[in-house]
Amino acid sequence: MFFDSHTHLNNESYSEAERGALAAAIEASDVSYVVDVGFDLESSMIAARHAAKYPWCYAAAGFHPHNAKDMDEESLIMIKGIAKKEKVVAIGEIGLDYYRNLSDRQSQKDCFRRQIGIALELEMPIIIHDRDANDDVLCILKEEGVFSKQRTSLFPGAESGEPDARLLLHCFSGSSELARQYLKLGATISIAGPVTYKNARRLEDVVRVVPIERMLIETDAPYLTPEPFRGKPNSSPLVKYTAGKVAEIKGISLEETARITCENAMRFFNIQ
Ligand code: NI
C-alpha cells in the first residue's frame, strides 16, 4: 500500500483514453491512494473530477507559479470553490519558481500569497513548489502566518507533540539544513524520484535528516521518473522505486516505509 502524494493525472498532455489507462494501472497496482495536484484552473477542475470519480483519488487545487500570470480575481474565486468540494484535500501546488521564470516574479509572489490566504481561511493543508526560490518561499510563508500558533493549533501534532503547520514541501530539493529549519517549523517533506538518481548525495542526506514520520513519497508523474525507468514517462505505480531508495537509506523495510508514509499522508490530508 503506497500513497503517491503528488501526481498529475490531470496533465494536459493526456487524452481521456490515456487517463483511463493510467487509472486502470493504478487500480491494478499496490498504490492505495494518490493526490491529483492542480497547477491552474482547468487542471484543478479535472483533479476534482477525478477525485469524485475514483475512490482512491484525492485532489488539490491551485495555480502553479508558472501559471501565476494567468490568475485573476475570478479564477481565484473558482479555486476557492473547488477547494471546498468533497475529496479536495489541499491547496496546491503553489509557490515560486525562479528556475524557469515562466511568470514574472511579482505575479508569482502575489499569486502565492493570495492562495496561502485561501488555505488559511479554509484551514487546509498546503502543497509547496519551490525551485531556486528557497529564501523567498520561506519568507512569504512566515509573513503570511503559515507557522503561526493560530494555524498550528488547528492540527494537533503527531505523537511527538511537535508543531504541525500542514505544509508539504513537494519534491524537496533543498539542503538538509533547510529541511531541518522546515521540520522545526512543523512542515512535512515529500521525496520524489530524483532520490534514486546517481548524483543524489544531497537528497540522500535530506532523507537521513527527516524522520520517517515527517516524510511523504511522490512521483510528480508524468515527470521525474525514478531509476531504473528514468527517461520514460512516470506514473504512480513507480512510486515504489522511490520508496525502495528511502527504505535503503533509512535501513528499514520497503513494507515499513510504505506503511508509515501512507499513514503520514492520510494524517496530513485528513483522510479517514
Ligand atoms: Ni507537480
XYZ file of N, CA and C and ligand atoms in Angstrom:
817
model
N 0.832 -1.212 0.000
C 0.000 0.000 0.000
C 0.862 1.255 0.000
N 0.926 1.873 -1.168
C 1.682 3.110 -1.310
C 0.717 4.285 -1.457
N 1.167 5.440 -0.972
C 0.393 6.670 -1.145
C 1.248 7.613 -1.982
N 0.828 7.855 -3.231
C 1.536 8.813 -4.085
C 0.970 10.202 -3.786
N 1.741 10.979 -3.031
C 1.209 12.246 -2.511
C 1.170 13.366 -3.551
N 1.683 13.093 -4.740
C 1.715 14.166 -5.749
C 1.821 13.567 -7.141
N 0.711 13.621 -7.886
C 0.731 13.126 -9.262
C -0.103 14.065 -10.119
N 0.025 13.915 -11.438
C -0.750 14.766 -12.345
C -1.470 13.922 -13.384
N -2.502 13.208 -12.907
C -3.416 12.541 -13.853
C -4.101 13.603 -14.712
N -4.121 14.823 -14.173
C -4.751 15.955 -14.872
C -3.838 16.581 -15.930
N -2.653 16.024 -16.128
C -1.700 16.643 -17.068
C -2.337 16.852 -18.433
N -2.112 18.048 -19.009
C -2.816 18.429 -20.244
C -2.368 17.602 -21.452
N -1.253 16.883 -21.309
C -0.781 16.086 -22.450
C -1.563 14.776 -22.602
N -2.339 14.395 -21.582
C -3.059 13.119 -21.645
C -4.399 13.248 -22.366
N -4.729 12.246 -23.184
C -6.093 12.130 -23.717
C -6.943 11.461 -22.642
N -8.253 11.491 -22.790
C -9.135 10.818 -21.824
C -8.836 9.321 -21.787
N -8.531 8.744 -22.958
C -8.225 7.302 -23.016
C -6.955 7.006 -22.208
N -5.966 7.874 -22.349
C -4.715 7.666 -21.605
C -4.952 7.786 -20.094
N -5.794 8.734 -19.722
C -6.108 8.875 -18.289
C -6.805 7.627 -17.759
N -7.700 7.069 -18.573
C -8.395 5.848 -18.178
C -7.414 4.700 -17.992
N -6.435 4.617 -18.903
C -5.436 3.540 -18.830
C -4.557 3.716 -17.591
N -4.189 4.971 -17.292
C -3.372 5.237 -16.096
C -4.142 4.878 -14.832
N -5.434 5.203 -14.823
C -6.269 4.879 -13.664
C -6.359 3.364 -13.482
N -6.534 2.653 -14.589
C -6.615 1.182 -14.529
C -5.305 0.606 -13.996
N -4.177 1.185 -14.425
C -2.864 0.702 -13.962
C -2.708 0.947 -12.454
N -3.217 2.059 -11.976
C -3.152 2.339 -10.531
C -4.002 1.316 -9.769
N -5.196 1.053 -10.302
C -6.094 0.097 -9.634
C -5.481 -1.299 -9.576
N -4.680 -1.640 -10.579
C -4.059 -2.975 -10.623
C -2.755 -3.032 -9.822
N -2.323 -1.894 -9.291
C -1.012 -1.829 -8.616
C -1.186 -1.851 -7.094
N -0.051 -1.712 -6.387
C -0.124 -1.652 -4.923
C -0.194 -0.212 -4.417
N -0.599 0.706 -5.299
C -0.842 2.088 -4.879
C -2.278 2.187 -4.359
N -2.422 2.612 -3.104
C -3.750 2.676 -2.492
C -4.414 4.026 -2.704
N -3.605 5.097 -2.728
C -4.149 6.448 -2.871
C -3.193 7.323 -3.668
N -3.770 8.306 -4.367
C -2.959 9.357 -4.983
C -3.641 10.701 -4.709
N -2.838 11.771 -4.769
C -3.404 13.122 -4.816
C -3.074 13.700 -6.191
N -4.133 14.028 -6.926
C -4.007 14.631 -8.251
C -3.918 16.142 -8.017
N -2.774 16.714 -8.356
C -2.485 18.080 -7.907
C -2.678 19.094 -9.041
N -3.480 20.115 -8.777
C -3.762 21.150 -9.777
C -2.592 22.088 -9.984
N -2.519 22.674 -11.180
C -1.480 23.672 -11.481
C -2.061 24.913 -12.147
N -3.357 24.877 -12.461
C -4.082 26.057 -12.950
C -5.571 25.763 -12.754
N -6.427 26.626 -13.285
C -7.858 26.426 -13.039
C -8.380 25.143 -13.673
N -8.056 24.954 -14.953
C -8.533 23.775 -15.688
C -8.067 22.470 -15.017
N -6.782 22.390 -14.703
C -6.240 21.156 -14.112
C -6.798 20.914 -12.704
N -7.130 21.979 -11.996
C -7.728 21.821 -10.659
C -9.141 21.257 -10.791
N -9.867 21.725 -11.825
C -11.217 21.187 -12.060
C -11.145 19.714 -12.436
N -10.173 19.375 -13.301
C -10.030 17.972 -13.723
C -9.664 17.093 -12.514
N -8.764 17.601 -11.674
C -8.360 16.837 -10.475
C -9.574 16.572 -9.578
N -10.408 17.592 -9.392
C -11.603 17.417 -8.549
C -12.558 16.391 -9.178
N -12.621 16.411 -10.499
C -13.465 15.432 -11.197
C -12.917 14.015 -10.986
N -11.616 13.858 -11.085
C -11.007 12.541 -10.839
C -11.280 12.079 -9.410
N -11.201 13.011 -8.466
C -11.449 12.650 -7.064
C -12.887 12.183 -6.867
N -13.810 12.811 -7.592
C -15.223 12.411 -7.480
C -15.441 11.040 -8.130
N -14.639 10.732 -9.148
C -14.841 9.509 -9.925
C -14.185 8.285 -9.296
N -12.955 8.462 -8.770
C -12.188 7.306 -8.292
C -12.058 7.326 -6.770
N -12.437 6.241 -6.118
C -12.363 6.210 -4.644
C -10.942 6.408 -4.107
N -9.924 6.050 -4.875
C -8.531 6.126 -4.414
C -7.890 7.471 -4.738
N -8.660 8.348 -5.381
C -8.084 9.620 -5.826
C -8.592 10.797 -4.997
N -7.656 11.649 -4.581
C -7.976 12.917 -3.915
C -7.368 14.032 -4.766
N -7.787 15.262 -4.486
C -7.350 16.363 -5.351
C -6.812 17.527 -4.544
N -5.965 18.331 -5.217
C -5.529 19.617 -4.683
C -5.803 20.667 -5.747
N -6.133 21.877 -5.310
C -6.481 22.949 -6.245
C -5.544 24.133 -6.064
N -5.042 24.661 -7.190
C -4.186 25.837 -7.083
C -3.502 26.188 -8.390
N -2.914 27.389 -8.396
C -2.125 27.858 -9.539
C -0.636 27.688 -9.248
N 0.027 26.887 -10.073
C 1.476 26.726 -10.048
C 2.113 28.083 -10.368
N 3.300 28.356 -9.799
C 3.940 29.638 -10.104
C 4.150 29.887 -11.600
N 4.344 28.833 -12.389
C 4.474 29.027 -13.843
C 3.255 29.747 -14.415
N 2.085 29.444 -13.821
C 0.826 29.948 -14.376
C 0.283 31.150 -13.609
N 1.114 31.714 -12.748
C 0.674 32.833 -11.905
C 0.123 33.986 -12.736
N 0.748 34.215 -13.893
C 0.325 35.349 -14.726
C -1.107 35.192 -15.234
N -1.630 33.955 -15.234
C -2.998 33.711 -15.718
C -4.050 33.811 -14.616
N -3.608 33.991 -13.379
C -4.578 34.015 -12.277
C -5.174 35.412 -12.128
N -6.510 35.489 -12.133
C -7.176 36.766 -11.884
C -8.177 36.575 -10.744
N -8.900 37.631 -10.419
C -9.846 37.561 -9.286
C -10.862 36.444 -9.474
N -11.348 36.318 -10.704
C -12.388 35.326 -10.978
C -11.847 33.903 -10.787
N -10.645 33.643 -11.305
C -10.108 32.282 -11.177
C -9.758 31.972 -9.720
N -9.380 33.006 -8.978
C -9.095 32.810 -7.556
C -10.364 32.366 -6.804
N -11.467 33.007 -7.146
C -12.746 32.634 -6.523
C -13.110 31.202 -6.901
N -12.815 30.846 -8.144
C -13.143 29.484 -8.586
C -12.258 28.448 -7.908
N -10.978 28.753 -7.705
C -10.089 27.835 -6.975
C -10.648 27.602 -5.572
N -11.098 28.664 -4.959
C -11.666 28.538 -3.614
C -12.911 27.653 -3.635
N -13.722 27.806 -4.670
C -14.918 26.971 -4.810
C -14.551 25.496 -4.965
N -13.553 25.221 -5.777
C -13.107 23.833 -5.984
C -12.559 23.276 -4.663
N -11.815 24.110 -3.960
C -11.188 23.665 -2.702
C -12.211 23.212 -1.675
N -13.434 23.742 -1.777
C -14.477 23.383 -0.800
C -15.162 22.064 -1.141
N -14.889 21.527 -2.342
C -15.555 20.276 -2.724
C -15.035 19.103 -1.911
N -15.878 18.087 -1.863
C -15.514 16.866 -1.160
C -14.290 16.226 -1.835
N -13.390 15.678 -1.021
C -12.191 14.990 -1.505
C -11.148 15.917 -2.147
N -11.367 17.212 -2.069
C -10.289 18.154 -2.418
C -9.616 18.476 -1.083
N -8.374 18.003 -0.937
C -7.768 17.917 0.396
C -6.653 18.931 0.653
N -6.298 19.744 -0.355
C -5.202 20.704 -0.148
C -5.274 21.823 -1.170
N -4.574 22.923 -0.839
C -4.317 23.993 -1.804
C -2.917 23.739 -2.368
N -2.833 23.596 -3.701
C -1.532 23.346 -4.294
C -1.667 22.894 -5.732
N -0.561 22.918 -6.487
C 0.706 23.277 -5.929
C 0.961 24.765 -6.139
N 1.391 25.406 -5.070
C 1.611 26.848 -5.101
C 3.039 27.131 -4.627
N 3.561 28.297 -4.991
C 4.917 28.615 -4.564
C 5.612 29.536 -5.529
N 6.923 29.335 -5.667
C 7.746 30.192 -6.523
C 8.701 29.326 -7.339
N 8.930 29.739 -8.587
C 9.865 29.027 -9.454
C 10.745 30.050 -10.149
N 11.967 30.232 -9.628
C 12.914 31.195 -10.194
C 13.874 30.500 -11.153
N 13.608 29.231 -11.433
C 14.452 28.496 -12.373
C 13.995 28.768 -13.800
N 12.691 28.629 -14.005
C 12.184 28.834 -15.358
C 11.544 30.205 -15.549
N 11.098 30.827 -14.443
C 10.537 32.183 -14.528
C 9.490 32.328 -15.636
N 8.569 31.371 -15.717
C 7.546 31.449 -16.764
C 6.503 32.520 -16.468
N 6.399 32.942 -15.216
C 5.642 34.140 -14.854
C 6.629 35.078 -14.175
N 6.393 36.385 -14.283
C 7.324 37.316 -13.646
C 7.241 37.148 -12.121
N 8.327 37.506 -11.453
C 8.431 37.205 -10.018
C 7.358 37.894 -9.191
N 7.001 39.113 -9.578
C 5.984 39.808 -8.781
C 4.639 39.092 -8.873
N 4.228 38.651 -10.072
C 2.940 37.942 -10.136
C 3.035 36.589 -9.438
N 4.207 35.941 -9.479
C 4.364 34.690 -8.721
C 4.127 34.929 -7.229
N 4.727 35.982 -6.703
C 4.595 36.261 -5.268
C 3.156 36.610 -4.901
N 2.524 37.451 -5.717
C 1.130 37.833 -5.435
C 0.224 36.608 -5.441
N 0.396 35.791 -6.468
C -0.422 34.590 -6.642
C -0.223 33.637 -5.459
N 1.023 33.498 -5.027
C 1.373 32.635 -3.894
C 0.685 33.137 -2.623
N 0.815 34.431 -2.346
C 0.231 34.988 -1.116
C -1.289 34.861 -1.112
N -1.918 35.134 -2.237
C -3.388 35.069 -2.288
C -3.877 33.646 -2.011
N -3.162 32.662 -2.537
C -3.593 31.269 -2.351
C -3.272 30.754 -0.946
N -2.194 31.252 -0.350
C -1.957 30.929 1.062
C -3.154 31.440 1.864
N -3.634 32.617 1.482
C -4.808 33.205 2.147
C -6.014 32.267 2.115
N -6.239 31.634 0.964
C -7.359 30.688 0.842
C -7.139 29.505 1.799
N -5.923 28.976 1.795
C -5.622 27.810 2.646
C -5.816 28.153 4.128
N -5.414 29.354 4.510
C -5.578 29.745 5.914
C -7.062 29.900 6.247
N -7.772 30.528 5.339
C -9.200 30.749 5.576
C -9.971 29.433 5.655
N -9.654 28.502 4.754
C -10.376 27.221 4.731
C -9.726 26.181 5.649
N -8.634 26.580 6.312
C -7.916 25.687 7.241
C -7.495 24.393 6.549
N -6.886 24.563 5.373
C -6.498 23.393 4.564
C -4.980 23.228 4.488
N -4.529 21.982 4.258
C -3.107 21.748 4.001
C -2.647 22.496 2.739
N -1.338 22.764 2.674
C -0.744 23.499 1.552
C 0.363 22.643 0.931
N 0.376 22.571 -0.408
C 1.450 21.863 -1.120
C 2.317 22.900 -1.835
N 3.605 22.896 -1.488
C 4.545 23.924 -1.972
C 5.411 23.423 -3.121
N 5.504 24.265 -4.149
C 6.504 24.082 -5.214
C 7.549 25.179 -5.029
N 8.796 24.776 -4.808
C 9.888 25.739 -4.603
C 11.062 25.328 -5.473
N 11.326 26.117 -6.492
C 12.515 25.813 -7.299
C 13.388 27.056 -7.374
N 14.584 26.933 -6.822
C 15.566 28.039 -6.796
C 15.000 29.301 -6.153
N 14.097 29.127 -5.191
C 13.485 30.294 -4.545
C 13.374 30.074 -3.043
N 14.305 29.306 -2.470
C 14.225 28.903 -1.059
C 13.939 30.064 -0.108
N 14.715 31.138 -0.228
C 14.603 32.242 0.736
C 13.253 32.935 0.646
N 12.830 33.247 -0.571
C 11.563 33.969 -0.727
C 10.372 33.107 -0.312
N 10.413 31.807 -0.614
C 9.298 30.927 -0.227
C 9.157 30.905 1.295
N 10.269 30.671 1.975
C 10.218 30.591 3.443
C 9.779 31.924 4.044
N 10.300 33.011 3.490
C 9.970 34.344 3.987
C 8.465 34.623 3.839
N 7.909 34.315 2.675
C 6.474 34.568 2.446
C 5.620 33.673 3.344
N 6.016 32.415 3.495
C 5.248 31.512 4.370
C 5.200 32.059 5.795
N 6.353 32.579 6.259
C 6.403 33.154 7.604
C 5.539 34.409 7.686
N 5.709 35.292 6.718
C 4.963 36.555 6.737
C 3.456 36.335 6.698
N 3.032 35.318 5.971
C 1.589 35.080 5.837
C 1.008 34.302 7.017
N 1.859 33.863 7.924
C 1.342 33.246 9.151
C 1.093 31.747 9.071
N 1.747 31.088 8.109
C 1.530 29.644 7.952
C 2.038 28.861 9.179
N 3.043 29.422 9.873
C 3.595 28.723 11.043
C 3.091 29.309 12.356
N 2.080 30.145 12.278
C 1.589 30.821 13.493
C 0.938 29.821 14.455
N 0.877 30.206 15.709
C 0.195 29.397 16.739
C -1.240 29.132 16.320
N -1.856 30.179 15.781
C -3.257 30.065 15.382
C -3.454 28.915 14.393
N -2.509 28.802 13.433
C -2.655 27.721 12.443
C -2.229 26.370 13.019
N -1.072 26.314 13.664
C -0.593 25.007 14.136
C -1.518 24.418 15.203
N -2.260 25.287 15.894
C -3.187 24.751 16.907
C -4.372 24.035 16.272
N -4.575 24.253 14.954
C -5.663 23.564 14.248
C -5.337 22.100 14.021
N -4.020 21.810 13.978
C -3.577 20.473 13.573
C -2.752 19.857 14.694
N -3.394 19.125 15.584
C -2.641 18.523 16.675
C -1.515 17.658 16.124
N -0.293 17.875 16.616
C 0.885 17.187 16.090
C 0.812 15.685 16.257
N 1.730 15.019 15.574
C 1.849 13.568 15.727
C 2.251 13.266 17.171
N 2.442 12.009 17.483
C 2.757 11.572 18.856
C 3.878 12.419 19.472
N 4.775 12.891 18.603
C 5.931 13.655 19.062
C 5.535 14.933 19.790
N 4.332 15.451 19.502
C 3.914 16.698 20.105
C 4.549 17.918 19.456
N 5.256 17.705 18.327
C 5.851 18.829 17.606
C 4.772 19.598 16.852
N 5.041 20.894 16.534
C 4.032 21.652 15.806
C 3.804 21.068 14.416
N 2.587 21.190 13.922
C 2.235 20.719 12.588
C 1.574 21.878 11.850
N 2.250 22.392 10.815
C 1.721 23.528 10.055
C 0.954 23.066 8.818
N 0.803 21.742 8.648
C 0.131 21.167 7.461
C 0.653 21.800 6.179
N 1.966 21.778 6.087
C 2.651 22.350 4.942
C 3.544 21.271 4.347
N 3.361 20.995 3.048
C 4.141 19.938 2.398
C 5.109 20.545 1.392
N 6.398 20.271 1.570
C 7.397 20.690 0.594
C 7.492 19.594 -0.440
N 6.810 19.810 -1.569
C 6.733 18.796 -2.618
C 8.056 18.698 -3.359
N 8.453 17.460 -3.684
C 9.701 17.207 -4.416
C 10.843 18.026 -3.826
N 11.090 17.807 -2.559
C 12.069 18.637 -1.855
C 13.427 18.552 -2.543
N 14.022 19.723 -2.792
C 15.322 19.748 -3.490
C 16.330 20.633 -2.758
N 15.976 21.056 -1.534
C 16.867 21.932 -0.777
C 17.933 21.146 -0.020
N 18.674 21.843 0.806
C 19.737 21.226 1.603
C 19.144 20.556 2.841
N 19.959 19.727 3.508
C 19.473 19.115 4.749
C 19.313 20.192 5.831
N 20.094 21.282 5.732
C 19.942 22.378 6.678
C 18.570 23.044 6.521
N 18.156 23.263 5.274
C 16.827 23.845 5.024
C 15.733 22.884 5.509
N 15.932 21.598 5.271
C 14.962 20.602 5.739
C 14.814 20.684 7.259
N 15.937 20.825 7.959
C 15.907 20.950 9.427
C 15.094 22.161 9.868
N 15.323 23.279 9.183
C 14.583 24.515 9.505
C 13.085 24.305 9.348
N 12.714 23.682 8.226
C 11.295 23.450 7.964
C 10.685 22.482 8.979
N 11.443 21.455 9.337
C 10.918 20.482 10.303
C 10.603 21.172 11.624
N 11.502 22.067 12.028
C 11.313 22.774 13.287
C 10.037 23.613 13.256
N 9.701 24.105 12.068
C 8.517 24.950 11.908
C 7.237 24.123 11.751
N 7.382 22.792 11.635
C 6.186 21.947 11.548
C 5.816 21.520 10.146
N 6.771 21.583 9.206
C 6.476 21.174 7.833
C 6.690 19.671 7.641
N 6.157 19.165 6.550
C 6.332 17.774 6.130
C 7.090 17.805 4.805
N 7.971 16.814 4.594
C 8.845 16.818 3.422
C 8.461 15.657 2.503
N 8.291 15.962 1.211
C 7.966 14.901 0.263
C 9.158 14.615 -0.655
N 9.447 13.324 -0.774
C 10.609 12.862 -1.543
C 10.126 12.249 -2.860
N 10.757 12.678 -3.955
C 10.363 12.214 -5.287
C 11.500 11.431 -5.949
N 11.265 11.026 -7.198
C 12.174 10.171 -7.960
C 13.649 10.549 -7.971
N 13.999 11.841 -7.975
C 15.422 12.196 -8.038
C 16.288 11.554 -6.949
N 15.693 11.107 -5.847
C 16.490 10.444 -4.798
C 17.125 9.153 -5.321
N 16.546 8.607 -6.399
C 17.084 7.355 -6.956
C 18.209 7.612 -7.951
N 18.480 8.885 -8.283
C 19.489 9.182 -9.301
C 20.898 9.064 -8.721
N 21.846 8.877 -9.637
C 23.205 8.604 -9.229
C 23.833 9.737 -8.410
N 23.543 10.993 -8.801
C 24.200 12.140 -8.170
C 23.376 12.745 -7.029
N 22.636 11.889 -6.301
C 21.639 12.402 -5.352
C 22.165 12.501 -3.922
N 23.460 12.707 -3.749
C 24.014 12.673 -2.391
C 23.331 13.667 -1.441
N 23.063 14.890 -1.981
C 22.439 15.912 -1.143
C 21.034 15.480 -0.686
N 20.297 14.910 -1.634
C 18.944 14.469 -1.311
C 18.974 13.258 -0.368
N 19.982 12.412 -0.519
C 20.127 11.281 0.411
C 20.363 11.797 1.835
N 21.135 12.872 1.953
C 21.355 13.483 3.268
C 20.040 13.996 3.853
N 19.209 14.577 2.989
C 17.903 15.070 3.438
C 17.086 13.903 3.998
N 17.097 12.777 3.279
C 16.325 11.606 3.736
C 16.837 11.133 5.103
N 18.158 11.241 5.326
C 18.708 10.849 6.637
C 18.228 11.784 7.748
N 18.110 13.053 7.416
C 17.764 14.078 8.412
C 16.267 14.069 8.768
N 15.422 13.795 7.790
C 13.975 13.879 8.014
C 13.473 12.589 8.662
N 12.861 12.675 9.852
C 12.301 11.459 10.456
C 11.240 10.865 9.525
N 11.180 9.565 9.452
C 10.233 8.916 8.528
C 8.789 9.341 8.831
N 8.516 9.697 10.079
C 7.168 10.133 10.467
C 6.795 11.491 9.865
N 7.792 12.201 9.348
C 7.527 13.535 8.774
C 7.752 13.547 7.264
N 7.719 12.359 6.664
C 8.062 12.240 5.246
C 6.915 11.628 4.451
N 6.691 12.159 3.255
C 5.790 11.538 2.293
C 6.607 11.178 1.054
N 6.035 10.329 0.202
C 6.692 9.983 -1.064
C 5.735 10.305 -2.206
N 6.305 10.551 -3.377
C 5.502 11.005 -4.514
C 6.191 10.659 -5.815
N 5.404 10.747 -6.915
C 6.005 10.593 -8.245
C 6.169 11.919 -8.980
N 5.209 12.849 -8.801
C 5.113 14.036 -9.669
C 4.951 13.596 -11.126
N 4.342 12.428 -11.340
C 4.120 11.908 -12.697
C 3.303 12.925 -13.503
N 3.595 13.094 -14.788
C 4.476 12.267 -15.623
C 5.959 12.647 -15.589
N 6.347 13.525 -14.666
C 7.742 13.989 -14.626
C 8.561 13.137 -13.648
N 9.887 13.390 -13.614
C 10.780 12.884 -12.572
C 10.744 11.372 -12.358
N 10.737 10.625 -13.435
C 10.691 9.158 -13.366
C 11.881 8.601 -12.581
N 11.625 7.747 -11.598
C 12.734 7.170 -10.824
C 13.515 6.142 -11.643
N 14.757 5.906 -11.215
C 15.509 4.773 -11.748
C 14.807 3.498 -11.288
N 14.788 2.424 -12.076
C 15.540 2.221 -13.328
C 14.768 2.619 -14.588
N 13.771 3.485 -14.464
C 12.959 3.837 -15.634
C 13.177 5.267 -16.094
N 14.201 5.907 -15.555
C 14.483 7.295 -15.911
C 14.552 7.436 -17.428
N 13.908 8.520 -17.945
C 13.879 8.713 -19.398
C 12.550 8.302 -19.993
N 11.807 7.458 -19.247
C 10.465 7.064 -19.699
C 9.430 7.870 -18.920
N 8.163 7.889 -19.386
C 7.144 8.653 -18.639
C 6.919 8.043 -17.259
N 6.663 8.879 -16.297
C 6.436 8.418 -14.931
C 4.949 8.143 -14.710
N 4.634 7.275 -13.753
C 3.240 7.039 -13.352
C 3.251 6.561 -11.903
N 2.104 6.684 -11.243
C 2.042 6.432 -9.796
C 2.598 5.076 -9.344
N 2.349 3.969 -10.088
C 2.891 2.685 -9.600
C 4.416 2.693 -9.414
N 5.121 3.613 -10.085
C 6.586 3.655 -9.948
C 7.036 4.292 -8.637
N 6.076 4.771 -7.832
C 6.432 5.385 -6.539
C 7.181 4.387 -5.659
N 6.991 3.094 -5.922
C 7.650 2.086 -5.078
C 9.171 2.116 -5.216
N 9.676 2.618 -6.360
C 11.132 2.704 -6.522
C 11.725 3.817 -5.662
N 10.963 4.891 -5.531
C 11.381 5.976 -4.632
C 11.303 5.481 -3.190
N 10.231 4.773 -2.872
C 10.088 4.197 -1.526
C 11.235 3.232 -1.236
N 11.616 2.462 -2.247
C 12.703 1.497 -2.079
C 14.015 2.174 -1.723
N 14.282 3.312 -2.368
C 15.520 4.045 -2.088
C 15.463 4.658 -0.678
N 14.303 5.173 -0.308
C 14.137 5.732 1.041
C 14.361 4.627 2.080
N 13.790 3.465 1.827
C 13.938 2.331 2.745
C 15.407 1.968 2.915
N 16.122 1.935 1.794
C 17.549 1.589 1.809
C 18.344 2.601 2.645
N 18.080 3.893 2.428
C 18.814 4.939 3.158
C 18.477 4.885 4.652
N 17.189 4.651 4.948
C 16.739 4.637 6.342
C 17.074 3.321 7.055
N 17.408 2.298 6.276
C 17.692 0.994 6.870
C 16.455 0.322 7.446
N 15.313 0.539 6.798
C 14.084 -0.160 7.200
C 13.521 -0.880 5.972
N 12.501 -1.703 6.186
C 11.994 -2.490 5.059
C 11.120 -1.623 4.147
N 10.950 -2.108 2.925
C 10.081 -1.414 1.970
C 8.647 -1.369 2.508
N 8.220 -2.483 3.118
C 6.849 -2.565 3.639
C 6.621 -1.515 4.715
N 7.616 -1.390 5.597
C 7.506 -0.418 6.681
C 7.477 1.012 6.124
N 8.339 1.258 5.138
C 8.384 2.581 4.501
C 7.032 2.899 3.869
N 6.474 1.923 3.168
C 5.182 2.111 2.510
C 4.092 2.397 3.540
N 4.072 1.602 4.597
C 3.019 1.733 5.604
C 3.097 3.075 6.322
N 4.301 3.436 6.760
C 4.434 4.667 7.546
C 4.156 5.900 6.686
N 4.700 5.934 5.452
C 4.462 7.118 4.618
C 2.986 7.207 4.205
N 2.329 6.071 4.096
C 0.893 6.068 3.788
C 0.102 6.633 4.980
N 0.438 6.180 6.179
C -0.219 6.723 7.383
C 0.025 8.225 7.511
N 1.260 8.642 7.233
C 1.592 10.068 7.300
C 0.715 10.881 6.354
N 0.582 10.364 5.125
C -0.184 11.097 4.106
C -1.654 11.174 4.498
N -2.178 10.080 5.060
C -3.597 10.086 5.454
C -3.831 11.094 6.572
N -2.893 11.174 7.493
C -2.997 12.176 8.561
C -2.857 13.580 7.973
N -1.854 13.754 7.095
C -1.595 15.085 6.525
C -2.814 15.612 5.767
N -3.401 14.764 4.933
C -4.532 15.199 4.106
C -5.891 14.975 4.786
N -5.820 14.523 6.026
C -7.040 14.286 6.817
C -8.002 13.317 6.128
N -7.451 12.178 5.690
C -8.242 11.139 5.038
C -8.503 10.042 6.062
N -9.761 9.667 6.237
C -10.113 8.677 7.269
C -9.864 7.255 6.753
Ni 3.770 18.772 -9.661
